[in-house]
mmCIF file of C-alpha atoms in Angstrom:
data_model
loop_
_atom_site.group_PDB
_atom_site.id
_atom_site.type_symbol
_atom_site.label_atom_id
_atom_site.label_comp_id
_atom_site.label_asym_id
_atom_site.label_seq_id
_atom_site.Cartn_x
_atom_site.Cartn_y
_atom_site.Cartn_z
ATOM 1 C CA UNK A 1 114.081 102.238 103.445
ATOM 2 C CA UNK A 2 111.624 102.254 100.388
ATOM 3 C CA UNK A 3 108.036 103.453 100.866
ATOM 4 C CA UNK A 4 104.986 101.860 99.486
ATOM 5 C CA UNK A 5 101.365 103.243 98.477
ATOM 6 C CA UNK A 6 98.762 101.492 96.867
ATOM 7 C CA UNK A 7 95.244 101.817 96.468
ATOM 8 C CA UNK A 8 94.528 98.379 96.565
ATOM 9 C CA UNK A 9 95.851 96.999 99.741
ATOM 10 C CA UNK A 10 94.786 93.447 99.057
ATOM 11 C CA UNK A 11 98.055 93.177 96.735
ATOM 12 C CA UNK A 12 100.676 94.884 98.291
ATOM 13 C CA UNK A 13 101.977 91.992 99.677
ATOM 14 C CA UNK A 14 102.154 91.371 96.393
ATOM 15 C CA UNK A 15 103.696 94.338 94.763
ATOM 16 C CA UNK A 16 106.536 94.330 97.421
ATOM 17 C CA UNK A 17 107.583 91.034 96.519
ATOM 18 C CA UNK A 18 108.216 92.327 93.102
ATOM 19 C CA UNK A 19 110.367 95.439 94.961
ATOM 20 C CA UNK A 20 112.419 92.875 96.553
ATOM 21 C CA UNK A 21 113.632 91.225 93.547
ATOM 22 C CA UNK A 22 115.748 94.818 92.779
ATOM 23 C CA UNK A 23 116.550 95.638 96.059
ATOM 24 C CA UNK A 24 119.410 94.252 98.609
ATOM 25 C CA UNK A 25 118.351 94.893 101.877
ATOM 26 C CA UNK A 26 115.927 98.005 101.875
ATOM 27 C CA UNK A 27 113.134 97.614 104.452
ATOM 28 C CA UNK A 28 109.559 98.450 102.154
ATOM 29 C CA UNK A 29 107.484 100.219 104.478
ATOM 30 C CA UNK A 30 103.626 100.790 103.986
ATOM 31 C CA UNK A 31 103.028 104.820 102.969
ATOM 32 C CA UNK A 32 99.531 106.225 103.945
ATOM 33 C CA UNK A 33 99.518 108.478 100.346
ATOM 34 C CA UNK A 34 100.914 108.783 97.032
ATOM 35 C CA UNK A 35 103.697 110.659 98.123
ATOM 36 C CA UNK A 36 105.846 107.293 98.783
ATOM 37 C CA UNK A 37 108.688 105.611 96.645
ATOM 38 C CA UNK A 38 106.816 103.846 95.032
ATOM 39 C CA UNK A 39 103.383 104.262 94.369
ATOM 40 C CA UNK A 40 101.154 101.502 92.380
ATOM 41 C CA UNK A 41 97.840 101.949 91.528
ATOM 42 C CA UNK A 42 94.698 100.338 89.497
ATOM 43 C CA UNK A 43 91.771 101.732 88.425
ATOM 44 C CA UNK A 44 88.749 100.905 86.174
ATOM 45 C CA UNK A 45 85.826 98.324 86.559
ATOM 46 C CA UNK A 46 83.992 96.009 83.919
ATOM 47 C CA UNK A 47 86.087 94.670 81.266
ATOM 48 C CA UNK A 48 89.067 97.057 81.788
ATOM 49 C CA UNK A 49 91.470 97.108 84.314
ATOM 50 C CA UNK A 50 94.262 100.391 84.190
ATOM 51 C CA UNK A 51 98.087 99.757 86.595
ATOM 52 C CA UNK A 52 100.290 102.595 86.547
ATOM 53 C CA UNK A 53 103.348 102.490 88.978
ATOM 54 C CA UNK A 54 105.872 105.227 89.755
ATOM 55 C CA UNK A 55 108.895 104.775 91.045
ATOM 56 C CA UNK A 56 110.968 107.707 92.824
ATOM 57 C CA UNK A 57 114.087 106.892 94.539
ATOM 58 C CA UNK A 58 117.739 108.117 94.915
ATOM 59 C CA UNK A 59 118.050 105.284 91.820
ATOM 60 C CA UNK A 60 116.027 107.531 89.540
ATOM 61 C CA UNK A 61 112.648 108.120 88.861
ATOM 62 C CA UNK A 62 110.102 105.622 85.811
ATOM 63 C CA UNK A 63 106.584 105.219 85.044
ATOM 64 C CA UNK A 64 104.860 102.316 84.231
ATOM 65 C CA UNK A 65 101.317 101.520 82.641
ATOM 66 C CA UNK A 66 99.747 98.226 81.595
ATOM 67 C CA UNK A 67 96.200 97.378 80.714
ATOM 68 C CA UNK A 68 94.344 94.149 80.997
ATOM 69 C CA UNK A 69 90.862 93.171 80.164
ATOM 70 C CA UNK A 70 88.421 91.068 82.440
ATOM 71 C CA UNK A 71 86.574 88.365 80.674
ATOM 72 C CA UNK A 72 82.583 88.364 80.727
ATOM 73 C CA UNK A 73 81.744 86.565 83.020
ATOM 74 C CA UNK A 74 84.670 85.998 85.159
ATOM 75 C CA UNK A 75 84.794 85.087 88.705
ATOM 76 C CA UNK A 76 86.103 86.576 91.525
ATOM 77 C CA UNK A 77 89.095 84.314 91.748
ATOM 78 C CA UNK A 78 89.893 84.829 88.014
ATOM 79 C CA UNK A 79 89.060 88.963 88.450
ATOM 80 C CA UNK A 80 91.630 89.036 91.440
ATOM 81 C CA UNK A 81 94.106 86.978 89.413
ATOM 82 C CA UNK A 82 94.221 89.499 86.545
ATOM 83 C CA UNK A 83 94.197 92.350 88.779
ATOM 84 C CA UNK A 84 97.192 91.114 90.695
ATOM 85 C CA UNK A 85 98.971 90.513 87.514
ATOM 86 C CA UNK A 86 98.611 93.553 86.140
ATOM 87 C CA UNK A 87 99.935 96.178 89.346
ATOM 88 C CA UNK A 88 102.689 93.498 89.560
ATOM 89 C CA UNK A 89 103.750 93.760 85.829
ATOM 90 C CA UNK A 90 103.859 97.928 86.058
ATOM 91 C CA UNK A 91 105.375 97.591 89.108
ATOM 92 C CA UNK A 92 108.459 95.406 88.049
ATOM 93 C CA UNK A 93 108.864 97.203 84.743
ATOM 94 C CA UNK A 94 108.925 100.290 86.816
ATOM 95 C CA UNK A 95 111.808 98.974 89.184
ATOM 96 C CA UNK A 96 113.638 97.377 86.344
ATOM 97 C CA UNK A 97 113.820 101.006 84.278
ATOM 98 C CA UNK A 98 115.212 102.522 87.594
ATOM 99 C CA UNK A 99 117.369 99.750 88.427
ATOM 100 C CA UNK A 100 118.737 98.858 85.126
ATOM 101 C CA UNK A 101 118.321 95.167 85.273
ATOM 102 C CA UNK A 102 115.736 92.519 84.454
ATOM 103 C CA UNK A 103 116.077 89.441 86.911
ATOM 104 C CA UNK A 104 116.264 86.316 84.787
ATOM 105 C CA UNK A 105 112.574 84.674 86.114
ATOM 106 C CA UNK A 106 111.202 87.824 85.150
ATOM 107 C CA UNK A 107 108.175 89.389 87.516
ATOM 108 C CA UNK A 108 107.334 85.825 88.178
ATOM 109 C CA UNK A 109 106.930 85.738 92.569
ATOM 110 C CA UNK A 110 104.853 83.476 94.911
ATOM 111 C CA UNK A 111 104.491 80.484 91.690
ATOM 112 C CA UNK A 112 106.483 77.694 90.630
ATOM 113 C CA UNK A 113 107.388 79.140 87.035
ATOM 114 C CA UNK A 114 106.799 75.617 85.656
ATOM 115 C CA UNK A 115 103.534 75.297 86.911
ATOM 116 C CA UNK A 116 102.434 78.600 85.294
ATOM 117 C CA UNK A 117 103.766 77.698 82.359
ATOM 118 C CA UNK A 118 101.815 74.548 82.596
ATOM 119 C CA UNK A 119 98.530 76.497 83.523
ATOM 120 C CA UNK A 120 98.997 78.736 80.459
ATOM 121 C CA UNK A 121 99.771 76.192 77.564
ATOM 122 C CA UNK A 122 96.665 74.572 78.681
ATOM 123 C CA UNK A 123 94.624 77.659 78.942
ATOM 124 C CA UNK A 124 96.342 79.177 75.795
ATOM 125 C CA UNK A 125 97.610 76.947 73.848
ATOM 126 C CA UNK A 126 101.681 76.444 72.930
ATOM 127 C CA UNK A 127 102.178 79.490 70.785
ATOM 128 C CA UNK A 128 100.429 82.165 73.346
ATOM 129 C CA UNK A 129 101.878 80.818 76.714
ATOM 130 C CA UNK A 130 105.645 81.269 75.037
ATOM 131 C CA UNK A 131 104.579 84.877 74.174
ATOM 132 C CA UNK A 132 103.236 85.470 77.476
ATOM 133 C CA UNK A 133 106.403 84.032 79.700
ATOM 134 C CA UNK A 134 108.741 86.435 77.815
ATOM 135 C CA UNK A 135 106.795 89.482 76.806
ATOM 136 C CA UNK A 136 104.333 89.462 79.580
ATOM 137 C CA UNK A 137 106.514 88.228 82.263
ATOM 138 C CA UNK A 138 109.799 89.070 80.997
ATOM 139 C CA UNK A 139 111.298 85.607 81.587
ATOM 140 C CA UNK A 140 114.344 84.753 80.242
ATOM 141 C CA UNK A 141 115.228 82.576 77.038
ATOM 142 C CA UNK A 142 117.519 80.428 79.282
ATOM 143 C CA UNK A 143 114.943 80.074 81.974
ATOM 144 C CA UNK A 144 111.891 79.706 79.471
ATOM 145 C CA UNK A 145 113.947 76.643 78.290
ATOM 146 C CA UNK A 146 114.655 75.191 81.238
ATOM 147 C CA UNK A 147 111.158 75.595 82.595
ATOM 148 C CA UNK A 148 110.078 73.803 79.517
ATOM 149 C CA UNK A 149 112.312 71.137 79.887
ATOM 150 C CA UNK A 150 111.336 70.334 83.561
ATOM 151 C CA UNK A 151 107.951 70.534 82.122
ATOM 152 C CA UNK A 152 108.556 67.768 79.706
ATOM 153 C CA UNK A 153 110.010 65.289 82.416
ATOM 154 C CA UNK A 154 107.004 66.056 84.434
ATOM 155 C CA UNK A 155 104.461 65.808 81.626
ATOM 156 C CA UNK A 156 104.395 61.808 82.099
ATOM 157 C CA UNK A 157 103.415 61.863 85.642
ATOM 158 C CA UNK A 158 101.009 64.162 85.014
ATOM 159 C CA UNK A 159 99.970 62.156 82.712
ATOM 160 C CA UNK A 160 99.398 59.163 84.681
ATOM 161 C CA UNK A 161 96.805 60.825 87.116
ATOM 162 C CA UNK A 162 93.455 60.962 86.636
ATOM 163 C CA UNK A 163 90.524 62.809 87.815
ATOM 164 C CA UNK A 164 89.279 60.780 90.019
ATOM 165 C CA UNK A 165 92.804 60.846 92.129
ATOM 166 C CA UNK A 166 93.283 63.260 95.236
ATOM 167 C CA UNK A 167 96.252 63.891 96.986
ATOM 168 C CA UNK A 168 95.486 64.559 100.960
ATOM 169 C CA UNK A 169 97.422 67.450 102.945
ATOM 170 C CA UNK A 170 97.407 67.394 106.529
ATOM 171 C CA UNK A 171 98.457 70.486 108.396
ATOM 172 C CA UNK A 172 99.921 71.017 111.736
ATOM 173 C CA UNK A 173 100.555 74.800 112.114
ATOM 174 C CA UNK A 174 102.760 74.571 115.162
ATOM 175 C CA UNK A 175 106.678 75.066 115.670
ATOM 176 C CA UNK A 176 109.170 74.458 118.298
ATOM 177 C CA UNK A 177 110.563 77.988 117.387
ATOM 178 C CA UNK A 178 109.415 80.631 114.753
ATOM 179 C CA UNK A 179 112.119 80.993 112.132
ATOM 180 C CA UNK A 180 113.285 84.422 110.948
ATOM 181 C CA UNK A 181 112.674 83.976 107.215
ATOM 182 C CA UNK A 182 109.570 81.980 107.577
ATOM 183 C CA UNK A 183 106.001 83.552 106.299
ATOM 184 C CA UNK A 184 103.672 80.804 107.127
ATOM 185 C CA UNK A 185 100.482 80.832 109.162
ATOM 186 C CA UNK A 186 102.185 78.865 111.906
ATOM 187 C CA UNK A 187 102.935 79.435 115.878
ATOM 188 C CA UNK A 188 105.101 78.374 118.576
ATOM 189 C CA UNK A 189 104.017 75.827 120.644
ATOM 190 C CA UNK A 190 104.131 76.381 124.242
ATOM 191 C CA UNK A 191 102.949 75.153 127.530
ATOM 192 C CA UNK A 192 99.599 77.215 126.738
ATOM 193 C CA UNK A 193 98.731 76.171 123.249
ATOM 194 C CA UNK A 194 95.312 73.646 123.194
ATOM 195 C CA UNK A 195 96.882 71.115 121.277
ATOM 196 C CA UNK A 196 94.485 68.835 122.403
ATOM 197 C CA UNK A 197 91.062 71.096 121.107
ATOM 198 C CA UNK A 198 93.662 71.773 117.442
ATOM 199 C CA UNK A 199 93.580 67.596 117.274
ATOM 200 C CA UNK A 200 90.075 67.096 118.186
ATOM 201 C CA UNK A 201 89.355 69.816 115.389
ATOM 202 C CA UNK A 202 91.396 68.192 113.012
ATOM 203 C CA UNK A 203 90.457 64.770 113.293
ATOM 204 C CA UNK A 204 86.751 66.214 112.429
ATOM 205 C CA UNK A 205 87.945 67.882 109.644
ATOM 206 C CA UNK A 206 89.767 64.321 108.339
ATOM 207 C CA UNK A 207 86.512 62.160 108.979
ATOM 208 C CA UNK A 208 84.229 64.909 106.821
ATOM 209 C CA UNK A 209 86.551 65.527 103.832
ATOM 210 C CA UNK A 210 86.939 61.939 103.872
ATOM 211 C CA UNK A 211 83.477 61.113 103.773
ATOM 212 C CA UNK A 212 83.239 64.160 100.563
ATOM 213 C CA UNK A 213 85.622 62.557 99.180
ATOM 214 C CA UNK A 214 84.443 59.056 99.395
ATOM 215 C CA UNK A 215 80.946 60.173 98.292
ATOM 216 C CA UNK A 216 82.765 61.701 95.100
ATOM 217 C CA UNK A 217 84.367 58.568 94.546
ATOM 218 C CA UNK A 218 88.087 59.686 94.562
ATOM 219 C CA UNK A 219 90.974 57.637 95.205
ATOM 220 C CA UNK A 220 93.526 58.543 97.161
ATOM 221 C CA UNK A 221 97.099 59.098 95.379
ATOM 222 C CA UNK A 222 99.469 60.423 98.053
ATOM 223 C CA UNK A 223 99.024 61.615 101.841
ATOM 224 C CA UNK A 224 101.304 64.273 103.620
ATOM 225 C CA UNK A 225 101.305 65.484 106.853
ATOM 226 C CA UNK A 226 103.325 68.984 106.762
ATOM 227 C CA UNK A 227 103.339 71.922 108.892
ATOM 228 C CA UNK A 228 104.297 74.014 110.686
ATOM 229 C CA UNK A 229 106.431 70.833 112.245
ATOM 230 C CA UNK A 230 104.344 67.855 112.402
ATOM 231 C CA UNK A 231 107.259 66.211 114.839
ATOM 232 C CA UNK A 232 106.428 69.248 117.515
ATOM 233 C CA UNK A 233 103.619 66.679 118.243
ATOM 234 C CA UNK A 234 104.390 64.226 121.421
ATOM 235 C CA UNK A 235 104.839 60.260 119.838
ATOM 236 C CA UNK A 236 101.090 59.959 121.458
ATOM 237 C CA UNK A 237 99.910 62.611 119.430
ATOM 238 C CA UNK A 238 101.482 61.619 116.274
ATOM 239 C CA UNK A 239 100.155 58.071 116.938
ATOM 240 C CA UNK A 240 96.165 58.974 117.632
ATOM 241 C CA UNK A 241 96.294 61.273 114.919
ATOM 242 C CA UNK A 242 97.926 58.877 111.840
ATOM 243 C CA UNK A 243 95.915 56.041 113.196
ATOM 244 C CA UNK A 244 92.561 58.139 112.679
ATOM 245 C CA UNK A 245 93.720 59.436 109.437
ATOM 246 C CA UNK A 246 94.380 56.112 107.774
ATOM 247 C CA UNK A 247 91.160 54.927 109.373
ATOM 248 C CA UNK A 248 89.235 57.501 107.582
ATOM 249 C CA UNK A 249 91.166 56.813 104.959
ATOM 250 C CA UNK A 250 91.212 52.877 104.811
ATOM 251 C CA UNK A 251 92.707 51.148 101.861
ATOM 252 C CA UNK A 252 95.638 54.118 101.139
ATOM 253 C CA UNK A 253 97.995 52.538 100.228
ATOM 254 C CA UNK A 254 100.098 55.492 97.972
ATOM 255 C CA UNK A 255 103.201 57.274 99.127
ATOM 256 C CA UNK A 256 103.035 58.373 102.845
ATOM 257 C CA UNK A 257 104.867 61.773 103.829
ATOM 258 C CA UNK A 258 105.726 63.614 107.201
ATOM 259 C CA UNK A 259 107.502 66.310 107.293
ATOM 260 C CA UNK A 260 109.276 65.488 110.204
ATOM 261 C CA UNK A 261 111.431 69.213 109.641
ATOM 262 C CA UNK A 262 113.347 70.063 112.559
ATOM 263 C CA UNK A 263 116.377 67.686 113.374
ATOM 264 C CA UNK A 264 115.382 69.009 116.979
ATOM 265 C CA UNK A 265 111.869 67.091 117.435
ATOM 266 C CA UNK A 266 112.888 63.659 115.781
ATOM 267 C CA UNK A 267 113.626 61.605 118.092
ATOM 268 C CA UNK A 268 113.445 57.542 117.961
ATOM 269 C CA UNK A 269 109.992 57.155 119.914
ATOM 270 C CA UNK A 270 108.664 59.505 117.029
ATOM 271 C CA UNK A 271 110.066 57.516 114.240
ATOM 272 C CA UNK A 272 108.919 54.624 115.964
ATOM 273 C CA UNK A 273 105.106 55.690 115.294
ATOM 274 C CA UNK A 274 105.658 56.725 111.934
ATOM 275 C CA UNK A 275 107.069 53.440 110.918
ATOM 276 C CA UNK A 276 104.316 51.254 112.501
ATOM 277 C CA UNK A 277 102.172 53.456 110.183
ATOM 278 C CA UNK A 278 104.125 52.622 107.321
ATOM 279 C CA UNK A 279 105.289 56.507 106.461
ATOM 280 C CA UNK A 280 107.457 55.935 103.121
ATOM 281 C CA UNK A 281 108.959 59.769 103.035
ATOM 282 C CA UNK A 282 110.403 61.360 105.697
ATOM 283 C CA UNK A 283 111.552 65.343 105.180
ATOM 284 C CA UNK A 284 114.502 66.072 107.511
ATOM 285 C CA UNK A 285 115.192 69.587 107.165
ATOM 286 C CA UNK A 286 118.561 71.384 107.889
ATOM 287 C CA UNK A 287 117.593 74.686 105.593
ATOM 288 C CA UNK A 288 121.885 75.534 106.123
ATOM 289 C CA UNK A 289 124.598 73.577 107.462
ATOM 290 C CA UNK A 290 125.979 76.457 109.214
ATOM 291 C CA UNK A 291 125.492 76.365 112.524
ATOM 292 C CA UNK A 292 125.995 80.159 112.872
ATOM 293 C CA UNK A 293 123.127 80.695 110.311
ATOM 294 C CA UNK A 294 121.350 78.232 112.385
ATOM 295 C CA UNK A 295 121.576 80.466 115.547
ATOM 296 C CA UNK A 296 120.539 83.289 113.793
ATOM 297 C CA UNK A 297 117.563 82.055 111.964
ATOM 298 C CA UNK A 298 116.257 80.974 115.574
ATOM 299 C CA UNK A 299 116.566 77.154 114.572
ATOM 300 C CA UNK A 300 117.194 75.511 118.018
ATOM 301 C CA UNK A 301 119.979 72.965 116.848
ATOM 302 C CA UNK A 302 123.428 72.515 115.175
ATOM 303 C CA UNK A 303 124.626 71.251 111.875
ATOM 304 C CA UNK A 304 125.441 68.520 114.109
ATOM 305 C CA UNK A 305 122.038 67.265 114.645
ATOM 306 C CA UNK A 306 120.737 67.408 111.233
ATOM 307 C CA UNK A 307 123.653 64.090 110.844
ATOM 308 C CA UNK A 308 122.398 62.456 113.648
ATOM 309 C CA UNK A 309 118.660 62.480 113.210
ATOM 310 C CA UNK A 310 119.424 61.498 109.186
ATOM 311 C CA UNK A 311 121.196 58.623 110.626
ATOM 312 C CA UNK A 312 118.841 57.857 113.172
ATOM 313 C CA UNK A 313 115.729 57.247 110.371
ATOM 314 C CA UNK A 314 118.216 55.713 108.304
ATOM 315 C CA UNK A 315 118.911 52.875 111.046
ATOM 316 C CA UNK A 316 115.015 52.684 111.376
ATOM 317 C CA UNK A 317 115.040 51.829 107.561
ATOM 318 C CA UNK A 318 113.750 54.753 106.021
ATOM 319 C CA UNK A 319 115.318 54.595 102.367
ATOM 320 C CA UNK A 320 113.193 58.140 101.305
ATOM 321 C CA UNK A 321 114.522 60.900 103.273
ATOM 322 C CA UNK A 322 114.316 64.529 101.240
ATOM 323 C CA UNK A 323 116.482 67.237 102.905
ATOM 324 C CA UNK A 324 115.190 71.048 102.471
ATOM 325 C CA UNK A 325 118.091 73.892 102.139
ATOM 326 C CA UNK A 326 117.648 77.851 101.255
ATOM 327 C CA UNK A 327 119.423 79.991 99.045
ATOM 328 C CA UNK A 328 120.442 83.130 100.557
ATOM 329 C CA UNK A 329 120.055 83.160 104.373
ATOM 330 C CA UNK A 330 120.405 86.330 106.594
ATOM 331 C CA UNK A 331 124.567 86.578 106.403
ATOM 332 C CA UNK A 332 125.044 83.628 103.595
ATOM 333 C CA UNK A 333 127.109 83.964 100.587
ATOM 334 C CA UNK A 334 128.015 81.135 97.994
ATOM 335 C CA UNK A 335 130.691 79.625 100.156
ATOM 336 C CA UNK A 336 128.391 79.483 102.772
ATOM 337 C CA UNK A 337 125.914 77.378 100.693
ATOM 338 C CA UNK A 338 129.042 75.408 99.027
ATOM 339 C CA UNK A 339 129.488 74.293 102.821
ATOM 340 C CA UNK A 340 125.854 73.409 102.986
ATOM 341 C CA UNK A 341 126.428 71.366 99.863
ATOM 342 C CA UNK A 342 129.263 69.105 100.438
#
């Protein structure tokens, strides 16, 4: 068990995700003082911001410091963003002195590495956004070149939006079961749960951003309906709610996604609905093909029904089917995920 103490408790989320990355299976508990494991802390105000992380474990004991400056003028988004960097930087440099390793993405957590490597060239410029993904973030030269070639086949579709296009997200926040590893804002839905009022709510929220975005004159690229598990949703409910979306939404005509998820709440009637809508992209998601993961993780299904609800959209004539799968589940190890694979 590692203990944690911050003085700024809006990142330490934040700060243990960069723990993680050097420890196995340690449970990071919150510490009420200084006197904990780790501590991380950031002080200053104005232009300068001051990190300094100690770490003191059986592993050994480091100190970290880093300094960052706030731009004039900066907002509170772009003020939290710096902050966060900066107790997250002295934090992993702390671990990685202890621990004796440097993980190959770096301190990078919680952001596509290619998409910050995006955000910075075009903030930065070429030159200054290499610097900062291997001396600021300590990535990698193998990963900094593969997150630059991924950026490069990207970098034409990019370049084929404009900014006048808007992609809509749709979100039903409801499960048949809460996962183990899962960290998303989403519940379990029962016999109690007002799915009825959520709907109502939603299809409000639909007509007004539709009507913003209408007034702004946007068109719309690409629609997805994710979760949560959109398919937790009766074949009524699916139906009433796509029908009012592409109402609002009259004249889509881009790629259509549901995340229909969980092999356990596809069933034909479902894909029935979401084929009279003309949905283009299905996500069928078995996460592991081990159906003693499966168990574990609280899924409700087998390996055995991932096949069968693949084959089931494939007889409906769904040709775009993407299939989710993790990297090191509670108990996996690369045989495991070999399984998974073939």
């Amino acid at each position: 068990m590692i203990s944690l103490y911050t003085n700024k408790t809006e990142y330490i989320a934040d700060i243990a995700d960069e723990l993680r990355l050097f420890l196995a299976k340690e449970e990071i508990t919150e510490a009420e003082n200084a006197a904990a494991d780790v501590c991380v802390t950031l002080e200053g105000s104005g232009t300068e911001r001051h990190a300094r992380a100690q770490v003191n474990t059986e592993k050994g004991m480091a100190v970290y410091e880093w300094d960052c400056v706030i731009p004039q003028g900066a907002d509170a988004l772009e003020i939290k963003r710096r902050e966060k960097r900066a107790v997250k930087i002295a934090a992993f440099r702390a671990m990685a002195n202890v621990y004796g390793f440097m993980p190959p993405w770096g301190s990078l957590t919680g952001i596509r590495p290619t998409r910050l490597l995006r955000e910075l060239r075009m903030r930065y410029g070429e030159a200054e956004a290499i610097r900062m993904m291997q001396q600021d973030f300590d990535v990698s030269e193998e990963k900094l070149a593969l997150a630059k070639t991924i950026n490069a086949v990207q970098q034409p579709i990019l370049d084929s939006q404009t900014e006048k296009d808007a992609d809509i997200y749709i979100g039903i926040p409801f499960c048949a079961s809460r996962c183990l590893y899962c960290s998303f804002a989403s519940q379990v839905r029962t016999k109690k749960t007002d799915m009825a009022a959520y709907l109502a709510a939603l299809k409000k929220d639909i007509t007004l951003g539709s009507a913003i975005l209408k007034q702004a004159g946007r068109k719309i690229r690409a629609m997805y309906i994710g979760g949560g598990t959109p398919t937790v949703l009766t074949a009524d409910e699916l139906d009433g709610l796509i029908a009012h979306a592409l109402e609002a939404y009259a004249g889509f005509d881009g790629e259509f996604t549901v995340e229909a998820g969980r092999p356990d709440t596809i069933t034909k009637e479902k894909l029935g609905v979401l084929k009279k809508y003309g949905v283009s992209r299905l996500s069928v998601n078995p996460q592991t093909m081990n159906d003693a993961t499966l168990e574990l993780i609280g899924r409700s299904h087998k390996s055995a029904d991932i096949i069968a609800a693949f084959a089931m959209a494939r007889d409906m004539d769904f040709d775009n089917i993407n299939m989710d799968v993790i990297a090191g589940l509670p108990g996996e190890h690369a045989a495991d995920m070999e399984h998974t694979l073939d």
